[in-house]
Coordinates of C-alpha atoms in Angstrom, one line a residue:
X1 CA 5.0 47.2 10.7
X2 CA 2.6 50.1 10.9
X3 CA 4.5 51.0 14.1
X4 CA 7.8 51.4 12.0
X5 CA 6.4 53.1 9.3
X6 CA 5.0 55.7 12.2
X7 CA 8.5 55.6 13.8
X8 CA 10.4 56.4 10.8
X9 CA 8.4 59.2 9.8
X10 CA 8.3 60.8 12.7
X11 CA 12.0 59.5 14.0
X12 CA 13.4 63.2 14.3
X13 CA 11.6 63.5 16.9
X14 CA 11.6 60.1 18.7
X15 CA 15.6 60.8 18.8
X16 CA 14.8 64.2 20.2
X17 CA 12.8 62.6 22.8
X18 CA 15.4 59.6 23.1
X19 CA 18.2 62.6 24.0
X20 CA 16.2 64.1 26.5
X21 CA 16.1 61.1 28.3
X22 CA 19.8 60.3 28.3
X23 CA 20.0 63.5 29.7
X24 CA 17.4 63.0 32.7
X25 CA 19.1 59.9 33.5
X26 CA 22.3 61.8 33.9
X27 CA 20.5 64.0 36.3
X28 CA 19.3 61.7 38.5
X29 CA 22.4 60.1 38.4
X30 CA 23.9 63.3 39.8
X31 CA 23.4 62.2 43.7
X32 CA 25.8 59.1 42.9
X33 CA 28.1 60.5 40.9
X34 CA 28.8 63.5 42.6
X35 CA 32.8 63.9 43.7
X36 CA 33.1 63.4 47.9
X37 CA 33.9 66.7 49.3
X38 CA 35.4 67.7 53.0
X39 CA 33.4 68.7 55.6
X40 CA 34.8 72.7 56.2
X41 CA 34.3 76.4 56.7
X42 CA 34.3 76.8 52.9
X43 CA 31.9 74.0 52.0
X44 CA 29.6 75.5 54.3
X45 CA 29.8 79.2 53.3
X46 CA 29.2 77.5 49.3
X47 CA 26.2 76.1 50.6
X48 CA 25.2 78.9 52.0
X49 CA 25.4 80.6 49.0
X50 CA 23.8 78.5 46.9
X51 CA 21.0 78.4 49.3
X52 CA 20.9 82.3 48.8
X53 CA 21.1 82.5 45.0
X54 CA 18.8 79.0 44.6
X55 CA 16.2 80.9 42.4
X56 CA 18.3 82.3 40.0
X57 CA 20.8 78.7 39.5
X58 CA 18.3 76.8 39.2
X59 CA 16.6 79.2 36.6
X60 CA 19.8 79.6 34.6
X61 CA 20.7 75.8 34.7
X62 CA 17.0 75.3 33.6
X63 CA 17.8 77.6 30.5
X64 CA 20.8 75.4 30.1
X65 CA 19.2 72.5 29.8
X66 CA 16.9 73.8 27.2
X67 CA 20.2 74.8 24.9
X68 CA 20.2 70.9 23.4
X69 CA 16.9 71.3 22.4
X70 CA 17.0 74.3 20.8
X71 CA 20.1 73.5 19.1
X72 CA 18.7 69.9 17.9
X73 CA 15.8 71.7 17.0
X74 CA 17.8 74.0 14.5
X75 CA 19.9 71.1 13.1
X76 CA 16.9 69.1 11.7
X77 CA 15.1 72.3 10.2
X78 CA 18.1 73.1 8.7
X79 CA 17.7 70.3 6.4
X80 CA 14.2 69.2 6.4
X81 CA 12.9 72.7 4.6
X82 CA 15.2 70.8 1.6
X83 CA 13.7 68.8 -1.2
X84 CA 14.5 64.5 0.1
X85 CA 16.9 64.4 -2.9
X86 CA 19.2 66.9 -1.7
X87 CA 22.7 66.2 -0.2
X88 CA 22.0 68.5 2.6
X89 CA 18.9 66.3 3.6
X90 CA 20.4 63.1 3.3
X91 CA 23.6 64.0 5.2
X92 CA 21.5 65.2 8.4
X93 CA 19.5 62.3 8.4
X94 CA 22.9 60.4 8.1
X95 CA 24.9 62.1 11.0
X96 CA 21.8 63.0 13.0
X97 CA 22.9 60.2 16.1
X98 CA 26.5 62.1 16.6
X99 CA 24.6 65.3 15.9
X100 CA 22.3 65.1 17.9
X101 CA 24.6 63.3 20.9
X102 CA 27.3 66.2 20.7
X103 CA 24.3 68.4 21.2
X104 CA 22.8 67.0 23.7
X105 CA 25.6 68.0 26.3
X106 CA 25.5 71.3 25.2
X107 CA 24.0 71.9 28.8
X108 CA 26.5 70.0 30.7
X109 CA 28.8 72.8 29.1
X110 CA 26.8 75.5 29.9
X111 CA 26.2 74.5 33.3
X112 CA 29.7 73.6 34.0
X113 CA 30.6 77.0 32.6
X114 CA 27.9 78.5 35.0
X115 CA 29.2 77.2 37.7
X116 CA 32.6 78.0 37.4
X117 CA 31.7 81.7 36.9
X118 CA 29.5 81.3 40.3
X119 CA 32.2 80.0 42.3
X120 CA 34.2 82.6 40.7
X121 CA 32.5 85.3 42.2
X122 CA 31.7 83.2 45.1
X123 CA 35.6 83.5 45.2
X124 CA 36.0 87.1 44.8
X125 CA 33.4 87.5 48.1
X126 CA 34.8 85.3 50.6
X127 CA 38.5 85.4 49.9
X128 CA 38.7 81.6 50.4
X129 CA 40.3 78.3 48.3
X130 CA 38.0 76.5 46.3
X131 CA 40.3 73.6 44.5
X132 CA 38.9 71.3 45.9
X133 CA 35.5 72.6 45.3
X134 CA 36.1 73.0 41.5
X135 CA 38.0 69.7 40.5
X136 CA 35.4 67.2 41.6
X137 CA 32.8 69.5 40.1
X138 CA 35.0 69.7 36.7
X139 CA 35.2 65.7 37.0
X140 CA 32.0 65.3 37.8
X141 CA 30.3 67.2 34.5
X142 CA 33.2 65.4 32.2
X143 CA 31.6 62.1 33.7
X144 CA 28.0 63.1 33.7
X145 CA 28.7 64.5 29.7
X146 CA 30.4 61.1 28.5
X147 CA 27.2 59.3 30.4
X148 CA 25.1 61.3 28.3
X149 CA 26.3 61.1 25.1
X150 CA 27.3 57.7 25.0
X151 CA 23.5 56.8 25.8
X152 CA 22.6 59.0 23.2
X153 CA 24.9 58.4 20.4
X154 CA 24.7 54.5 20.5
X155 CA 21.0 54.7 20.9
X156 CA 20.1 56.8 17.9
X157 CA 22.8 55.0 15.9
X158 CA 21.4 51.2 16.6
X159 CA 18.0 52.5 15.8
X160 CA 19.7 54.5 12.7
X161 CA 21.1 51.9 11.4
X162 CA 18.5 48.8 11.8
X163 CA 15.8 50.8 11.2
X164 CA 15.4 54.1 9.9
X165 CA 18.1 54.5 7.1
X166 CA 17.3 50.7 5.7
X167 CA 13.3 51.7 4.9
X168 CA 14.5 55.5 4.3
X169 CA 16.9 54.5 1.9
X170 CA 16.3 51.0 0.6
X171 CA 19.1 50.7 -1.9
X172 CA 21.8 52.4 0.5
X173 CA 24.3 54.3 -0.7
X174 CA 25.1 56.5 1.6
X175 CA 28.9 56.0 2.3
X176 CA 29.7 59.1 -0.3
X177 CA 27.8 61.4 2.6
X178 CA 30.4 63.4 4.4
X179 CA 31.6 61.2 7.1
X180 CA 31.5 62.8 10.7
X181 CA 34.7 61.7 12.7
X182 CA 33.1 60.2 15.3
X183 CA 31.2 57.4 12.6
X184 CA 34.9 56.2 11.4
X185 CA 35.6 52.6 13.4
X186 CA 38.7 54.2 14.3
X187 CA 37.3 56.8 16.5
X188 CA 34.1 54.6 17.5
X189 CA 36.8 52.0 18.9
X190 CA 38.6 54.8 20.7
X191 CA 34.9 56.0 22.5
X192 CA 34.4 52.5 22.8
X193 CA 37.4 52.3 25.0
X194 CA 37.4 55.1 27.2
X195 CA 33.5 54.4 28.1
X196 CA 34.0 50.8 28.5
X197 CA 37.0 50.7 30.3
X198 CA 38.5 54.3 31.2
X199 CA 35.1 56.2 32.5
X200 CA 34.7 53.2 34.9
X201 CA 37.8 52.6 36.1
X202 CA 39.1 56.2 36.3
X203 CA 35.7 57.2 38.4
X204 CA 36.4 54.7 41.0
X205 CA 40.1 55.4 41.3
X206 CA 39.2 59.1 41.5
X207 CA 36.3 58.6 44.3
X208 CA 38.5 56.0 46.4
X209 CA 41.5 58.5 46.1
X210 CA 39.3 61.7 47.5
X211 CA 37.7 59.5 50.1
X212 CA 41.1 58.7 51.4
X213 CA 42.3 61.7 51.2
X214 CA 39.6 63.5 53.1
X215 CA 39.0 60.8 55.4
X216 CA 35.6 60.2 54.4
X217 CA 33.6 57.3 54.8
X218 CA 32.2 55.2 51.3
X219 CA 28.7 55.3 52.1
X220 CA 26.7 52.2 51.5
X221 CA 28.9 51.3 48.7
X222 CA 27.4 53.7 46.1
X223 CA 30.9 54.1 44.5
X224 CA 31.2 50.5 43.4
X225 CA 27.2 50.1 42.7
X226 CA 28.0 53.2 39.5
X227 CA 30.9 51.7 39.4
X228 CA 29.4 48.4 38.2
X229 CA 26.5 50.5 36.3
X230 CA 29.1 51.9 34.0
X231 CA 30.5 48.6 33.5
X232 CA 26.9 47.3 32.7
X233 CA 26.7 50.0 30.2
X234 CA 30.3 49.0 28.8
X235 CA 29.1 45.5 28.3
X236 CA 25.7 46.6 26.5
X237 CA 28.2 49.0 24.2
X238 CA 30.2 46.1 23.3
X239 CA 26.9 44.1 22.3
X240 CA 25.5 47.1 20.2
X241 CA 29.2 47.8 18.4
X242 CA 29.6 43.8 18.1
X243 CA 26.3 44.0 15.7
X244 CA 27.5 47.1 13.8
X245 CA 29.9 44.9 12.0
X246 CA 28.7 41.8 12.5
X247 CA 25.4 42.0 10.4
X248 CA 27.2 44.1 7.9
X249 CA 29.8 40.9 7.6
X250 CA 27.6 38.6 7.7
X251 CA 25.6 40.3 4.7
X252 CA 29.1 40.8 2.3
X253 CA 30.1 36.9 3.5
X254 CA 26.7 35.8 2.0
X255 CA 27.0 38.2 -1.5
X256 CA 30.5 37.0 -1.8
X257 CA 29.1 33.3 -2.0
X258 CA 26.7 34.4 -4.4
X259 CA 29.2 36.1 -6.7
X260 CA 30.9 33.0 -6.5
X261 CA 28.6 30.9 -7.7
X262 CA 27.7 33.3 -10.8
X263 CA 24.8 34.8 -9.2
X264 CA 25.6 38.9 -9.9
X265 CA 22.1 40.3 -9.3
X266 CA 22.7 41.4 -6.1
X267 CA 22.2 44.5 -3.8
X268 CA 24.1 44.6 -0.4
X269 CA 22.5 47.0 1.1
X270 CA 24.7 48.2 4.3
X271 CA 23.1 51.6 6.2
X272 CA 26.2 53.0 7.6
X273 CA 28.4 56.1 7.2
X274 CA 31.8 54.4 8.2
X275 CA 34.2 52.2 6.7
X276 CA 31.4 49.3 6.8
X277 CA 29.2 51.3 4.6
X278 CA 32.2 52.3 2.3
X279 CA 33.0 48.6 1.5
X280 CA 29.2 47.8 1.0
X281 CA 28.9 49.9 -1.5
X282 CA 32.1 49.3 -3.1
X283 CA 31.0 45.5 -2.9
X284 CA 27.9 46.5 -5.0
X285 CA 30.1 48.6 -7.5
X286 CA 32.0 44.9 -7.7
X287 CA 29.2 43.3 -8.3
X288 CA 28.1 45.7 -11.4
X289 CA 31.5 45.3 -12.4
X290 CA 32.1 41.8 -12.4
X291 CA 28.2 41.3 -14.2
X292 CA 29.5 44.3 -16.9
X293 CA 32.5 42.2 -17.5
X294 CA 30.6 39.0 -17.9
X295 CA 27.9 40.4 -20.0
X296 CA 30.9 42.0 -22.3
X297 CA 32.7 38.4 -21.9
X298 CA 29.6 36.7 -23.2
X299 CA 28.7 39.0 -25.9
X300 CA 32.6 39.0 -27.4
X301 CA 32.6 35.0 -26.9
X302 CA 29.5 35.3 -29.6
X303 CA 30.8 37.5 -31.7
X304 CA 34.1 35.9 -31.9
X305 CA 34.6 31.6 -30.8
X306 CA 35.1 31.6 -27.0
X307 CA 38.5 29.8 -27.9
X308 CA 39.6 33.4 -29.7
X309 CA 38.0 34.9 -26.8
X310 CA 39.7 33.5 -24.2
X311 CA 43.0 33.6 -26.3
X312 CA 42.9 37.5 -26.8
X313 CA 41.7 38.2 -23.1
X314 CA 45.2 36.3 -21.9
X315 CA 46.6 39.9 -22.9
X316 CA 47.4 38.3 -26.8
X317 CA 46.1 41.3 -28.3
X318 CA 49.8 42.2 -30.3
X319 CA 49.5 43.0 -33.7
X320 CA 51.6 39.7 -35.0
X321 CA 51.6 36.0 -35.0
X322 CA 52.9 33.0 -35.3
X323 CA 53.8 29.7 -37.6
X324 CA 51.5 26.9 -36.7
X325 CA 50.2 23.7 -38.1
X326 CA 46.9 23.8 -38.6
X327 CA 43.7 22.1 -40.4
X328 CA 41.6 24.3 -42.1
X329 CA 37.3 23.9 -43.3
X330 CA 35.6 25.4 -45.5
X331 CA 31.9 25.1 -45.8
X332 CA 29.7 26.1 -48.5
X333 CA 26.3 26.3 -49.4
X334 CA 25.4 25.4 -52.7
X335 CA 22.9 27.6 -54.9
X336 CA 22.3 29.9 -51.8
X337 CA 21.3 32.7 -54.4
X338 CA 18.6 30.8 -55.9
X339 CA 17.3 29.9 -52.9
X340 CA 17.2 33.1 -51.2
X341 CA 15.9 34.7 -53.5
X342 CA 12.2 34.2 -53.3
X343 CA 12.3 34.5 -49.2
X344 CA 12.0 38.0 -47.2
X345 CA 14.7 39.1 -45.6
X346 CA 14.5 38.7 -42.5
X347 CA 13.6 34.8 -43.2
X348 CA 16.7 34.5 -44.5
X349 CA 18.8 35.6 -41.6
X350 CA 16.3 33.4 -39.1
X351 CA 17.1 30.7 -41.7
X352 CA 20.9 31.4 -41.5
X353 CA 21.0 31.7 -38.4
X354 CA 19.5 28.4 -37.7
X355 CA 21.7 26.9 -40.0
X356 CA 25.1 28.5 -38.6
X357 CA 23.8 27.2 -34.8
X358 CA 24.1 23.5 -36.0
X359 CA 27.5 24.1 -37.9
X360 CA 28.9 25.6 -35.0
X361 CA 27.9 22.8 -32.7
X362 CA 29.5 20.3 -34.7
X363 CA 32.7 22.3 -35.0
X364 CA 33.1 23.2 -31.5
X365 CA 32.7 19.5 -30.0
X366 CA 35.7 18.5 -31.9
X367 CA 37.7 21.6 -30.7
X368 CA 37.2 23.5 -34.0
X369 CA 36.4 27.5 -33.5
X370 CA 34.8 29.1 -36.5
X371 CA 37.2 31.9 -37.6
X372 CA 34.4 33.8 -39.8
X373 CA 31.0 33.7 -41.6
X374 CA 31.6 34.7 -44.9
X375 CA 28.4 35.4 -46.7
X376 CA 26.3 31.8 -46.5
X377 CA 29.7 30.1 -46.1
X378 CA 31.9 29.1 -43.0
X379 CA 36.0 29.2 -42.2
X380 CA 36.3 27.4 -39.1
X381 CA 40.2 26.5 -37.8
X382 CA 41.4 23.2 -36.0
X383 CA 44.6 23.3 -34.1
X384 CA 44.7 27.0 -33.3
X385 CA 44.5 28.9 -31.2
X386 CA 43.9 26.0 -29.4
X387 CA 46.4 23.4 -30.1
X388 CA 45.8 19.8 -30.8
X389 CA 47.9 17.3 -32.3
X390 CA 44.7 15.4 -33.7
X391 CA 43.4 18.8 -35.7
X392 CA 43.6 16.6 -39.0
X393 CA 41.1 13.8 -37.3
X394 CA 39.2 17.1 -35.5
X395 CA 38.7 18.6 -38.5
X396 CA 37.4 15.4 -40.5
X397 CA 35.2 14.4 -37.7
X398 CA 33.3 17.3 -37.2
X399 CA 33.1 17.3 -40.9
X400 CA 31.3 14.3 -40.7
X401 CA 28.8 15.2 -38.3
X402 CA 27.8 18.3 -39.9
X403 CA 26.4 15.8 -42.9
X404 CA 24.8 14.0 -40.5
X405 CA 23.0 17.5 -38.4
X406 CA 22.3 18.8 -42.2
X407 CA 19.9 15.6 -42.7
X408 CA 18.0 16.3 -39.5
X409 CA 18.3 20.1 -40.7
X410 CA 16.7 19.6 -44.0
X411 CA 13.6 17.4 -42.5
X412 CA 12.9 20.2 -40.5
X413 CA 12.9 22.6 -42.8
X414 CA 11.0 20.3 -45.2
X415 CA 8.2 20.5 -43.0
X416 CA 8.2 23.9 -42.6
X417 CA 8.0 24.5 -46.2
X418 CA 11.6 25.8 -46.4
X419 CA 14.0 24.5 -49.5
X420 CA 16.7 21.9 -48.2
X421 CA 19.8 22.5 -48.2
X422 CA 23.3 21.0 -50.1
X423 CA 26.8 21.9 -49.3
X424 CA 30.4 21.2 -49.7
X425 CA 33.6 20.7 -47.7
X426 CA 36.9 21.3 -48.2
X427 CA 39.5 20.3 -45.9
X428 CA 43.1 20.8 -45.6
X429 CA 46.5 21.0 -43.6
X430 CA 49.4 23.0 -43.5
X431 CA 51.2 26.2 -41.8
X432 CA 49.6 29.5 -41.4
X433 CA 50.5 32.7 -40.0
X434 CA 48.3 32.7 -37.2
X435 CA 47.6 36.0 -34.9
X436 CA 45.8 39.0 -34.4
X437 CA 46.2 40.8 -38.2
X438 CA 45.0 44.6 -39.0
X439 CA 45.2 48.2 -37.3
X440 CA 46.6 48.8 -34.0
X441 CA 43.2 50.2 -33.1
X442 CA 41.2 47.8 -35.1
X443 CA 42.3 43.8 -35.3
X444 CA 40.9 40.4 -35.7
X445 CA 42.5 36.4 -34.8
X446 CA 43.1 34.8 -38.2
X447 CA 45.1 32.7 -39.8
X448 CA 46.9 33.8 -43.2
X449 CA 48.7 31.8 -45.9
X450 CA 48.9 29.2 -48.6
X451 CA 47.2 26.9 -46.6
X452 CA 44.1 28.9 -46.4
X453 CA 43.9 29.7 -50.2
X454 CA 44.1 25.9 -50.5
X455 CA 41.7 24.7 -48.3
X456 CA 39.2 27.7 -49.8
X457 CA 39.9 26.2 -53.6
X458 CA 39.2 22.8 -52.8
X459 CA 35.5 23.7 -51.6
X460 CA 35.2 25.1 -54.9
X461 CA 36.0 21.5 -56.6
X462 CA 33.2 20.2 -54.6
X463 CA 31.2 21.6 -57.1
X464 CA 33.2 19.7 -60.0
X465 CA 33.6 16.6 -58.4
X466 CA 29.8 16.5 -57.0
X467 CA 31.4 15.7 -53.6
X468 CA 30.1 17.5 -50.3
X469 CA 33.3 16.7 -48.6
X470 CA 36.8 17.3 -50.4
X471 CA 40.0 16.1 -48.2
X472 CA 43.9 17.1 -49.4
X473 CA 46.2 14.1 -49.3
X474 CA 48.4 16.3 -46.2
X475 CA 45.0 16.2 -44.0
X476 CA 44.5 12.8 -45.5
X477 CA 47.9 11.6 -43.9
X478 CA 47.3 12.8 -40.9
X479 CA 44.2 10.9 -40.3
X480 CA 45.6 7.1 -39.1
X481 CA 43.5 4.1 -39.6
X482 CA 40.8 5.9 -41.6
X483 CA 41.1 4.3 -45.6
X484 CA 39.7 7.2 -47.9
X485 CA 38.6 7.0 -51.7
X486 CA 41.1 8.9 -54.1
X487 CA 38.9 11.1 -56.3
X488 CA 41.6 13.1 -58.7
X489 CA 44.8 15.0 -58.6
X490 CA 43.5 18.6 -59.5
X491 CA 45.6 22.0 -60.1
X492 CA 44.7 24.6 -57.6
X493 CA 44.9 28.2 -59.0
X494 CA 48.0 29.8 -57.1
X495 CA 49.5 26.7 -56.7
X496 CA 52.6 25.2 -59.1
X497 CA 52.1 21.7 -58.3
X498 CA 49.0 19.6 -58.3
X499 CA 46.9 18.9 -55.2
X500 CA 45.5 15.1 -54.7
X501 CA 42.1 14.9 -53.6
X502 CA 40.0 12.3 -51.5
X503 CA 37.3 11.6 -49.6
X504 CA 35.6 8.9 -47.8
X505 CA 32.2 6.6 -48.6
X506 CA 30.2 7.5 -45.4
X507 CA 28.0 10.5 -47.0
X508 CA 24.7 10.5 -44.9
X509 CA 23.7 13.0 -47.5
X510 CA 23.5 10.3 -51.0
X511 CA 19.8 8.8 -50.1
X512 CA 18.4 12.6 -49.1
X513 CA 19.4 14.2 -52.3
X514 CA 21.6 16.6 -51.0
X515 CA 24.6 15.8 -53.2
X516 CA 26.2 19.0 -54.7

């Protein structure tokens, strides 16, 4: 570990280093590599002036070799005299493999180019052909630079990539860095295939060809021995690119089972500037996106009943409705005003609070949703927007099990020294416009008619009749095998006609003294 803390520090150099070595090994890969040339007059006079000019060749192609380092040298002080948080810094570290590799055979150029200008005037003194003098030469640096470079690029890269970017930058995104062309998958398949396949085979066509057209002899096989080197290095290329994308994969297959399964806390953290990284990151803006949506989900499911929820996020979010049948509650508390009135504030909406959570149990397990909390009292809707044909039974059901959560209610607040509580319920079934009602930039899911302004006046009776549970003889039809108690036939303000009123005998409430 403290190895790879001193390697990452220090890695500019390390890949420095790294390139020189790709470099030496294409030198002394020179004596293998090398083009097969006639025997002849010309050859020999080349030689001959070689021989003469050795001290100033080999000086100038030492200079030449010294070009990579200089210009690698420049590259990384161009960014590291920048703060770590600039864009500048963080896109050298990023491309400094392909940087750093299309540098390093900067003095394969130069010397090719120093060359050619030698046998030039080599030319110009002798008055004799040099073809075949230049082409193998020519093939011989295009070789020797595609040797070089490929050791260096997919060197620095693995090591980039597995090691230095993931402890540099721990939370990766770096796929908005200015890509270099050679980093898209694209253009690394492309490299890929000429190095694994093309540089081999082409540079034992070529050698075969100028042996048998020269008539020279293959000594000791060294054509097919860097023949099968190259193909070595081809196979150890297709290993290195195989892990590119298969850890990356791998990582996004794993995240995508976790998002799946609900889990949205997640970083996948991918260290590369290609496509790979791209989707990565665009995997963790998912992520954020999906856990945004969720939260917002979550949070709208409590502020409206998840039934409305889910109904509006189906894209019903029209201003409009429709006629539906529908059983309507509405639950009171009695003397809420005296009650509050000697508690703080904020006891009072804990107390609320508490209260609501048990109503809204007992509502939602018989496919009720609470429409709105008015005050201390409660409109809650069976039949819509979830449809039942049973809404009338729904309705009276859950009626009956919030008397019996309002006795376990009042022990507890007995014991904390709280007042109990007493309330009434009025019940009944009709039509209502049901749908999203208000402004086109402002709406809520309600339900709007007679029935409602029924259902709301026969709470109020509960009071008159000392009932806590009021049912209209249209909900009371529509409850089959259930006998309830007629209590009166009572006029309804708003209404012409009459409204008969019943309710049943199983009132948890009459030994606890919560009776209205």
């Amino acid at each position: 570990m403290k190895f790879k803390r001193f390697f990452v520090k220090w890695h500019v150099y390390f890949y420095g280093l790294i390139c020189i070595l790709a470099n030496v090994l294409a030198v002394l890969s020179t004596n293998i590599s090398g083009f097969p040339m006639p025997k002849s007059e010309t050859l020999d006079l080349w030689e001959e002036f070689l021989g003469a000019h050795e001290k100033i060749i080999s000086t100038l192609s030492l200079l030449c070799y010294f070009i990579p380092v200089i210009l690698c040298v420049l590259y990384s002080m161009k960014a590291f005299r920048r703060k770590p948080t600039d864009k500048e810094y963080i896109k050298v570290r990023v491309h400094i493999p392909g940087a750093f590799a299309l540098r390093g055979i900067a003095g394969w150029i130069c010397n090719l180019l120093l060359e050619t200008t030698f046998l030039i005037y080599f030319k110009t003194q002798h008055n004799v052909p040099i073809t075949f003098i230049v082409i193998p030469s020519l093939a011989s640096y295009i070789f020797l630079s595609m040797f070089s470079f490929t050791l260096t690029y997919f060197t620095l890269e693995t090591l980039n990539r597995n090691v230095v970017l993931p402890e540099i930058y721990p939370d990766g995104n770096i796929s908005g860095t200015e890509r270099m062309s050679v980093s898209s998958i694209k253009n690394m398949f492309l490299f890929y295939f000429f190095s694994a396949s093309v540089f081999p085979v082409s540079f034992l066509i070529i050698r075969i060809f100028c042996t048998k057209h020269y008539n020279i002899e293959i000594p000791d096989y060294s054509d097919f021995i860097y023949t099968g080197l190259l193909l070595f290095i081809g196979l150890i290329l297709t290993i290195l690119i195989s892990r590119f994308f298969q850890k990356p994969l791998q990582k996004l297959t794993d995240s995508a089972n976790q998002i799946s399964s609900g889990n949205y806390d997640l970083k996948t953290v991918i260290c590369s500037n290609d496509e790979m990284g791209v989707l990565g990151d665009s995997f963790n803006s998912m992520a954020r996106s999906l856990k945004e949506k969720e939260f917002m989900r979550d949070t709208f499911g409590k502020i409206v009943t998840p039934q409305i929820r889910d109904y509006l996020l189906n894209e019903n979010v029209a201003l409009g409705g429709e006629t539906v049948d529908v059983t309507v509650m509405f639950c009171d508390i009695r003397g809420f005003t005296s009650l509050s009135e000697n508690m703080e504030p904020e006891r009072i909406v804990s107390f609320l609070n508490e209260y609501f959570t048990g109503l809204e149990k007992c509502i939602a397990s018989h496919n009720g949703v609470i429409n709105k909390y008015i005050g201390d009292a409660v409109m809650a809707l069976f039949g819509a927007p979830v449809r039942t044909k049973t809404h009338a039974k729904d309705a009276w059901l859950s009626a009956c099990d919030m008397r019996r959560e309002l006795v376990e209610m009042n022990k507890k607040f007995s014991q904390e020294g709280l007042p109990e509580i007493r309330f009434g319920i009025g019940l009944h079934t009709g039509s209502v416009l049901a749908g999203n009602i208000g402004a086109t930039n402002r709406m809520e899911y309600t339900v709007i008619g007679d029935t409602v302004n029924t259902a709301s006046r026969i709470e109020g009776l509960c009071k008159i009749y000392k009932k806590d549970l009021l049912i209209s003889e249209s909900t009371a039809k529509e409850i089959q095998g259930q006998d309830f108690a007629f209590v009166d036939e009572s006029e309804i303000r708003g209404r012409k006609e009459k409204v008969r009123l019943f309710t049943d005998s199983g009132n948890p409430l009459e030994n606890h003294g919560a009776n209205p």
